[in-house]
GROMACS .gro file of C-alpha atoms in nm:
model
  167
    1UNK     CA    1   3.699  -0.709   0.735
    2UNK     CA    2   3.750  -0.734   1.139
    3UNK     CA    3   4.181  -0.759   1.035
    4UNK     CA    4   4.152  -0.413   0.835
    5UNK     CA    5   3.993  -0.215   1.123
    6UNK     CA    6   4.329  -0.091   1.299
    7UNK     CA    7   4.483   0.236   1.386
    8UNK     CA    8   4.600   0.461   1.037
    9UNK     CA    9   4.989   0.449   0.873
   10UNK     CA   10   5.077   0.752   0.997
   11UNK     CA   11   4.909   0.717   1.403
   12UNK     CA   12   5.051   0.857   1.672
   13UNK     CA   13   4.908   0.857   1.966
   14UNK     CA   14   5.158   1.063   2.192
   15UNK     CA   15   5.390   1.309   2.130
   16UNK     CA   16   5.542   1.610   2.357
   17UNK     CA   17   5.735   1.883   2.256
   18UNK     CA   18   5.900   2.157   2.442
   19UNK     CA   19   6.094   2.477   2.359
   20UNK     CA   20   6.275   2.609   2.604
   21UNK     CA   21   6.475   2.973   2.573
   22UNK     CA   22   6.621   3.178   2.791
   23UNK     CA   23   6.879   3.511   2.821
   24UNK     CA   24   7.090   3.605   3.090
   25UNK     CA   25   6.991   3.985   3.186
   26UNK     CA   26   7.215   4.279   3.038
   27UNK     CA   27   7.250   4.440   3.397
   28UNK     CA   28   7.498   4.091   3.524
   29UNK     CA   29   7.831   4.115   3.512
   30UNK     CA   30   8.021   4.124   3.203
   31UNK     CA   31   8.111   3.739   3.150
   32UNK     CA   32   7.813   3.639   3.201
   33UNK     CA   33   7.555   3.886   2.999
   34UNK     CA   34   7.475   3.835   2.653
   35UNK     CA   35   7.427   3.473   2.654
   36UNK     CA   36   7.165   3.256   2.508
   37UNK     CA   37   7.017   2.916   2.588
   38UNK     CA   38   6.763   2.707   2.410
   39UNK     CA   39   6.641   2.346   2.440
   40UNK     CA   40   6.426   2.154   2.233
   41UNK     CA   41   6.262   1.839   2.308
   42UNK     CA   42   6.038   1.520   2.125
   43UNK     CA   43   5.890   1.237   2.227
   44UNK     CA   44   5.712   1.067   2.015
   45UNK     CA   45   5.520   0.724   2.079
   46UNK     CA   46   5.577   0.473   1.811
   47UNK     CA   47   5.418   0.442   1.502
   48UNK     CA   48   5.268   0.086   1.358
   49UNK     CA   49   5.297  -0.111   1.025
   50UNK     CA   50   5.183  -0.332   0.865
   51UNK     CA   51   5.387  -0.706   0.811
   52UNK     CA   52   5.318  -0.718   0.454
   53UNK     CA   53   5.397  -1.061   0.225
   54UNK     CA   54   5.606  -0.917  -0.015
   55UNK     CA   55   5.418  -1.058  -0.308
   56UNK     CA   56   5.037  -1.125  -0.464
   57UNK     CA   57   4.879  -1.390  -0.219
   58UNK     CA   58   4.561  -1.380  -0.287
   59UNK     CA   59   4.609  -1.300  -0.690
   60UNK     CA   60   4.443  -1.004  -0.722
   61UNK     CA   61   4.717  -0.843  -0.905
   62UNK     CA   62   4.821  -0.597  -0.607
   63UNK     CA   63   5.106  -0.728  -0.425
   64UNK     CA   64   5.121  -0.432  -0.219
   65UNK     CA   65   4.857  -0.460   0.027
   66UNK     CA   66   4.876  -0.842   0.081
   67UNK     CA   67   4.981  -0.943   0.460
   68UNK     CA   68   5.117  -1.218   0.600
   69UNK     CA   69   4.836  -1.506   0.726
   70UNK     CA   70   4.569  -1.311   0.874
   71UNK     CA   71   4.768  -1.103   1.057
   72UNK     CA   72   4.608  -0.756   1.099
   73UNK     CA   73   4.654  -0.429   1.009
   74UNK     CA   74   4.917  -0.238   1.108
   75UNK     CA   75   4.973  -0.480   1.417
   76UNK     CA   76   5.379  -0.453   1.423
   77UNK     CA   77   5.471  -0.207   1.633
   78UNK     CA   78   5.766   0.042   1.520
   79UNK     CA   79   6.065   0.208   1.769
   80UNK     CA   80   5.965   0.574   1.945
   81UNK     CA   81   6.108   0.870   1.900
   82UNK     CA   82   6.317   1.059   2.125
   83UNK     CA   83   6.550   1.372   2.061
   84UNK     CA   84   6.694   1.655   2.268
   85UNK     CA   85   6.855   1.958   2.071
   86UNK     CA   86   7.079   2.236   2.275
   87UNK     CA   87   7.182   2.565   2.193
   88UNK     CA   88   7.398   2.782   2.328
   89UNK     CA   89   7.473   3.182   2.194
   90UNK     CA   90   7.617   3.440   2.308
   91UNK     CA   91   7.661   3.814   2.159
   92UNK     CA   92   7.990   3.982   2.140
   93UNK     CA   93   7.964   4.397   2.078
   94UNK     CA   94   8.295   4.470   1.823
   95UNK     CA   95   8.172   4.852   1.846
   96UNK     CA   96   7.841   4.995   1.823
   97UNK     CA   97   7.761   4.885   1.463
   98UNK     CA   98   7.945   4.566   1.447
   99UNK     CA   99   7.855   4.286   1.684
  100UNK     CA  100   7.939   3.896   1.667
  101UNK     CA  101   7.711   3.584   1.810
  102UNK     CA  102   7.913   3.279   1.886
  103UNK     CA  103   7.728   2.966   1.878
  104UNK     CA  104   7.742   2.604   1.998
  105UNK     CA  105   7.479   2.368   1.885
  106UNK     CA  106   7.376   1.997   1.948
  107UNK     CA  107   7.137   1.767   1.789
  108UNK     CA  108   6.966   1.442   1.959
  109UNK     CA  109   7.260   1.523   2.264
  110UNK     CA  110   7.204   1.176   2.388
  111UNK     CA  111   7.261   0.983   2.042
  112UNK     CA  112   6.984   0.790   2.052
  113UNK     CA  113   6.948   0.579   1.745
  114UNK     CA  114   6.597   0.664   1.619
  115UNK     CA  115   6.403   0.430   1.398
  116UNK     CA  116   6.168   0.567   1.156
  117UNK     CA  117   6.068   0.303   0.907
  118UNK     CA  118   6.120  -0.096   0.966
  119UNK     CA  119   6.156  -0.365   0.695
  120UNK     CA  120   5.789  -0.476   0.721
  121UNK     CA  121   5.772  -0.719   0.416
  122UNK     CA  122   5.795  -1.115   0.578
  123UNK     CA  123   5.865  -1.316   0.294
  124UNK     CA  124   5.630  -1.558   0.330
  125UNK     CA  125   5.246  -1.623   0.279
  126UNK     CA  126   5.219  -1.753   0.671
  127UNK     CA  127   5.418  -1.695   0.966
  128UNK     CA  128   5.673  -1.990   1.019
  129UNK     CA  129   5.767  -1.975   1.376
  130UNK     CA  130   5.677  -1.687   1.630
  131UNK     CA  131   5.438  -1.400   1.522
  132UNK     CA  132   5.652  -1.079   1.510
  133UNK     CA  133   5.442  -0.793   1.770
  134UNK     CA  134   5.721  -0.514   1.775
  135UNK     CA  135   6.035  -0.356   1.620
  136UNK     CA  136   6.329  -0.515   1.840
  137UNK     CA  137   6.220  -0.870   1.922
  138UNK     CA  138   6.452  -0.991   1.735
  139UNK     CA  139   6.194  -1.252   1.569
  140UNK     CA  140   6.293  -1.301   1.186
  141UNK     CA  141   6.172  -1.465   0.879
  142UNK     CA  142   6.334  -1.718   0.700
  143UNK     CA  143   6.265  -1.581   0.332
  144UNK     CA  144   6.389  -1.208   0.472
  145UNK     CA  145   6.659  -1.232   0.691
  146UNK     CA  146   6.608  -0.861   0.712
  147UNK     CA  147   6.289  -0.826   0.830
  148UNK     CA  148   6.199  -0.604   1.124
  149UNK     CA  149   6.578  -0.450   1.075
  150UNK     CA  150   6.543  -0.076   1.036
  151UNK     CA  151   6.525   0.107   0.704
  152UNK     CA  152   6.525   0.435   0.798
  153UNK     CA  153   6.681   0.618   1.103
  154UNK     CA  154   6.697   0.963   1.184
  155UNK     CA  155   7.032   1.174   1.234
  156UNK     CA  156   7.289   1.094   1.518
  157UNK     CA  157   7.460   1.334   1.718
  158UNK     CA  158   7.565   1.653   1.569
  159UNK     CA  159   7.746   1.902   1.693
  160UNK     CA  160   7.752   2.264   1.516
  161UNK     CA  161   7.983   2.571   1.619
  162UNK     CA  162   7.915   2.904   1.415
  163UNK     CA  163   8.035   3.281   1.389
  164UNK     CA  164   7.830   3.539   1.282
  165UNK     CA  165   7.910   3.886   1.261
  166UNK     CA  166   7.642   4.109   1.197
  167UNK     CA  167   7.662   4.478   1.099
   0.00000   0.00000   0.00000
């Protein structure tokens, strides 16, 4: 029972987001009013899994739950989270009806690669070598070669221009 007390799937213990917008004034000079700026920011600590057997160990007809030795739960540590989004608008008047926004947008600017879900499942019934404590120590398992390789990752760097014209 002591191995099953642990910190939940879906813990995280820090995260900090900020939004950020701003608008240059209307009375600056002409290149320079009408513009737009917005930032957006995460940080995320990482989240935790468990390193799971891959199959029934202990015969109790759930394969799911079963972990490796008596390794506990959710003790492998997963990869944070870090992303930085920038925007950039500005408003172009046409004639008093009719007015266009140019945009310029980019998503996780510094192309982090973020990792949200880790192959967890070991392979074996026991650890054969070097317990596994974190996403990136490069410590495999002979049955699955790709264990602690990631599954999931979020988005790369985008970049988004736009036109609107709104009337």
């Amino acid at each position: 029972p002591q191995f099953d007390r642990s910190v939940g799937d879906n813990d995280v213990r820090h995260r900090f987001t900020l939004a950020f917008l701003t608008q240059s004034p209307a009375s600056w000079p002409l290149l320079l009013r009408d513009f737009k700026f917005s930032a957006l920011t995460s940080l995320q600590s990482a989240r935790w899994f468990s390193i799971n057997a891959g199959f029934d160990t202990n015969g109790d007809g759930f394969p799911f739950s079963d972990r490796v030795g008596v390794s506990s739960r959710n003790s492998y540590k997963g990869d944070p989270y870090y992303d930085l989004d920038l925007r950039l608008q500005r408003v172009i008047p046409f004639s008093e009806r009719i007015k266009g926004e140019v945009s310029i947008e980019a998503f996780n600017l510094f192309n982090r690669p973020n990792v949200l879900d880790v192959d967890h499942v070991y392979g074996l019934a026991d650890f054969a070598g070097p317990v596994p404590k974190q996403f990136g120590d490069h410590i495999s398992s002979p049955a699955n070669p790709g264990f602690g390789s990631p599954k999931f990752a979020a988005d790369g760097r985008q970049l988004q221009l736009s036109f609107r014209i709104i009337f």
